[in-house]
GROMACS .gro file of C-alpha atoms in nm:
model
  139
    1MET     CA    1  10.618   3.114   8.139
    2ILE     CA    2  10.854   2.885   8.118
    3LEU     CA    3  10.760   2.565   8.084
    4LEU     CA    4  11.007   2.225   8.176
    5TYR     CA    5  10.927   1.918   8.015
    6GLY     CA    6  11.022   1.588   8.052
    7SER     CA    7  10.893   1.189   8.082
    8GLN     CA    8  10.879   0.919   8.294
    9ARG     CA    9  11.180   0.791   8.137
   10ASP     CA   10  11.376   1.072   8.285
   11TYR     CA   11  11.224   1.083   8.662
   12ASP     CA   12  11.352   0.727   8.646
   13LEU     CA   13  11.669   0.817   8.516
   14LEU     CA   14  11.734   1.117   8.777
   15ALA     CA   15  11.596   0.821   9.048
   16GLY     CA   16  11.918   0.628   8.929
   17LYS     CA   17  11.678   0.369   8.760
   18PRO     CA   18  11.800   0.312   8.410
   19ALA     CA   19  11.519   0.216   8.168
   20GLU     CA   20  11.735   0.035   7.901
   21ALA     CA   21  12.064  -0.149   7.859
   22GLY     CA   22  12.336   0.096   7.826
   23GLU     CA   23  12.163   0.405   7.975
   24VAL     CA   24  12.298   0.590   8.254
   25GLY     CA   25  12.130   0.681   8.539
   26TRP     CA   26  12.181   1.003   8.758
   27THR     CA   27  12.392   1.001   9.072
   28ALA     CA   28  12.349   1.173   9.365
   29GLU     CA   29  12.603   1.426   9.290
   30ASP     CA   30  12.485   1.463   8.906
   31VAL     CA   31  12.110   1.554   9.092
   32ALA     CA   32  12.300   1.772   9.335
   33ALA     CA   33  12.456   1.928   9.078
   34MET     CA   34  12.158   1.990   8.875
   35HIS     CA   35  11.960   2.112   9.176
   36ALA     CA   36  12.208   2.343   9.227
   37PHE     CA   37  12.234   2.493   8.894
   38MET     CA   38  11.850   2.555   8.918
   39GLY     CA   39  11.888   2.722   9.235
   40ARG     CA   40  12.113   2.945   9.110
   41TRP     CA   41  11.949   3.030   8.802
   42ASN     CA   42  11.634   3.086   9.002
   43GLN     CA   43  11.816   3.324   9.259
   44GLU     CA   44  11.930   3.572   8.968
   45LEU     CA   45  11.606   3.636   8.885
   46VAL     CA   46  11.504   3.684   9.210
   47GLU     CA   47  11.795   3.922   9.239
   48SER     CA   48  11.690   4.091   8.912
   49GLY     CA   49  11.338   4.111   9.043
   50GLU     CA   50  11.186   3.916   8.773
   51PHE     CA   51  11.103   3.585   8.952
   52VAL     CA   52  10.740   3.524   9.061
   53ASP     CA   53  10.694   3.171   9.089
   54ALA     CA   54  10.871   2.835   8.992
   55ARG     CA   55  10.760   2.439   9.118
   56GLY     CA   56  10.864   2.131   9.001
   57LEU     CA   57  10.563   1.900   8.936
   58ALA     CA   58  10.580   1.491   9.042
   59ALA     CA   59  10.644   1.230   8.822
   60PRO     CA   60  10.407   1.117   8.523
   61VAL     CA   61  10.315   0.809   8.701
   62HIS     CA   62  10.167   1.027   8.980
   63THR     CA   63   9.935   1.180   8.721
   64ARG     CA   64   9.519   1.144   8.681
   65ARG     CA   65   9.356   1.273   8.386
   66VAL     CA   66   9.021   1.377   8.385
   67GLN     CA   67   8.801   1.397   8.055
   68GLY     CA   68   8.491   1.394   7.854
   69LEU     CA   69   8.216   1.221   7.983
   70ARG     CA   70   8.138   0.823   7.917
   71ASP     CA   71   7.772   0.791   7.999
   72GLY     CA   72   7.765   1.082   8.246
   73VAL     CA   73   8.060   1.019   8.395
   74PRO     CA   74   8.395   1.193   8.333
   75VAL     CA   75   8.622   0.939   8.263
   76VAL     CA   76   8.966   0.960   8.472
   77THR     CA   77   9.248   0.762   8.349
   78ASP     CA   78   9.560   0.684   8.565
   79GLY     CA   79   9.959   0.796   8.431
   80PRO     CA   80  10.147   0.751   8.274
   81TYR     CA   81  10.055   0.761   7.931
   82PRO     CA   82  10.190   0.520   7.653
   83GLU     CA   83  10.071   0.795   7.420
   84THR     CA   84  10.264   1.066   7.554
   85GLU     CA   85  10.609   1.111   7.546
   86GLU     CA   86  10.661   1.421   7.723
   87VAL     CA   87  10.498   1.584   7.961
   88LEU     CA   88  10.505   1.924   8.158
   89ALA     CA   89  10.795   1.856   8.418
   90GLY     CA   90  10.789   2.239   8.610
   91TYR     CA   91  10.754   2.588   8.569
   92THR     CA   92  10.896   2.902   8.597
   93ILE     CA   93  10.725   3.261   8.603
   94VAL     CA   94  10.910   3.570   8.520
   95GLU     CA   95  10.781   3.885   8.472
   96CYS     CA   96  11.041   4.042   8.283
   97ASP     CA   97  11.015   4.329   8.025
   98SER     CA   98  10.949   4.144   7.701
   99PHE     CA   99  10.888   3.832   7.505
  100ASP     CA  100  11.266   3.856   7.411
  101ARG     CA  101  11.403   3.888   7.763
  102ALA     CA  102  11.197   3.570   7.859
  103THR     CA  103  11.331   3.380   7.604
  104GLU     CA  104  11.679   3.488   7.651
  105ILE     CA  105  11.594   3.372   8.070
  106ALA     CA  106  11.478   3.002   7.941
  107ALA     CA  107  11.775   2.966   7.717
  108ARG     CA  108  12.042   2.936   7.998
  109ILE     CA  109  11.842   2.633   8.088
  110ALA     CA  110  12.033   2.491   7.808
  111LYS     CA  111  12.326   2.470   8.048
  112CYS     CA  112  12.195   2.290   8.300
  113PRO     CA  113  12.458   2.017   8.418
  114HIS     CA  114  12.358   1.644   8.335
  115PRO     CA  115  12.555   1.274   8.335
  116GLU     CA  116  12.778   1.227   8.063
  117GLY     CA  117  12.663   0.973   7.826
  118ASP     CA  118  12.272   1.103   7.874
  119THR     CA  119  12.106   1.102   7.598
  120SER     CA  120  11.778   1.290   7.715
  121SER     CA  121  11.729   1.663   7.434
  122LEU     CA  122  11.599   1.921   7.748
  123TYR     CA  123  11.397   2.216   7.599
  124VAL     CA  124  11.165   2.421   7.737
  125ASP     CA  125  10.890   2.682   7.559
  126VAL     CA  126  10.838   3.020   7.691
  127ARG     CA  127  10.485   3.143   7.676
  128PRO     CA  128  10.292   3.447   7.762
  129ILE     CA  129  10.038   3.436   8.039
  130ASP     CA  130   9.670   3.509   7.909
  131GLU     CA  131   9.581   3.806   8.136
  132GLY     CA  132   9.254   3.817   8.066
  133PRO     CA  133   9.009   3.899   7.747
  134GLY     CA  134   9.171   4.186   7.538
  135ALA     CA  135   9.505   4.110   7.715
  136ALA     CA  136   9.596   3.852   7.423
  137LEU     CA  137   9.905   3.882   7.241
  138ASP     CA  138   9.846   3.951   6.846
  139ALA     CA  139   9.889   3.588   6.652
   0.00000   0.00000   0.00000
């Protein structure tokens, strides 16, 4: 699974709303270029037979965290969370020959277009999906 990360700030910039003076909000053309890039990336994976699924997630502001019990009731907190810088923004599941191949696929995300002057740092994680007991990779 290729995990893509972002922050509420990133979602705001994508919507063209800079949070701080001097920040560059994305234009409609910038967003279209990113979507076109991601569409081509996914299509290449479909054509190679490695694509399984991909989804983007809503902005962190639309998140709810459910955790432990307090007085017998789960604690529910609305997002975004000030202690959390980045959150999972989306994922792509690929089925390929090796972990190295999945990493090679994920590395292509670094070429995703962004507005000139955008200082956000893009990164993704590559993690195998645990297929159940006895299937986990050796640590």
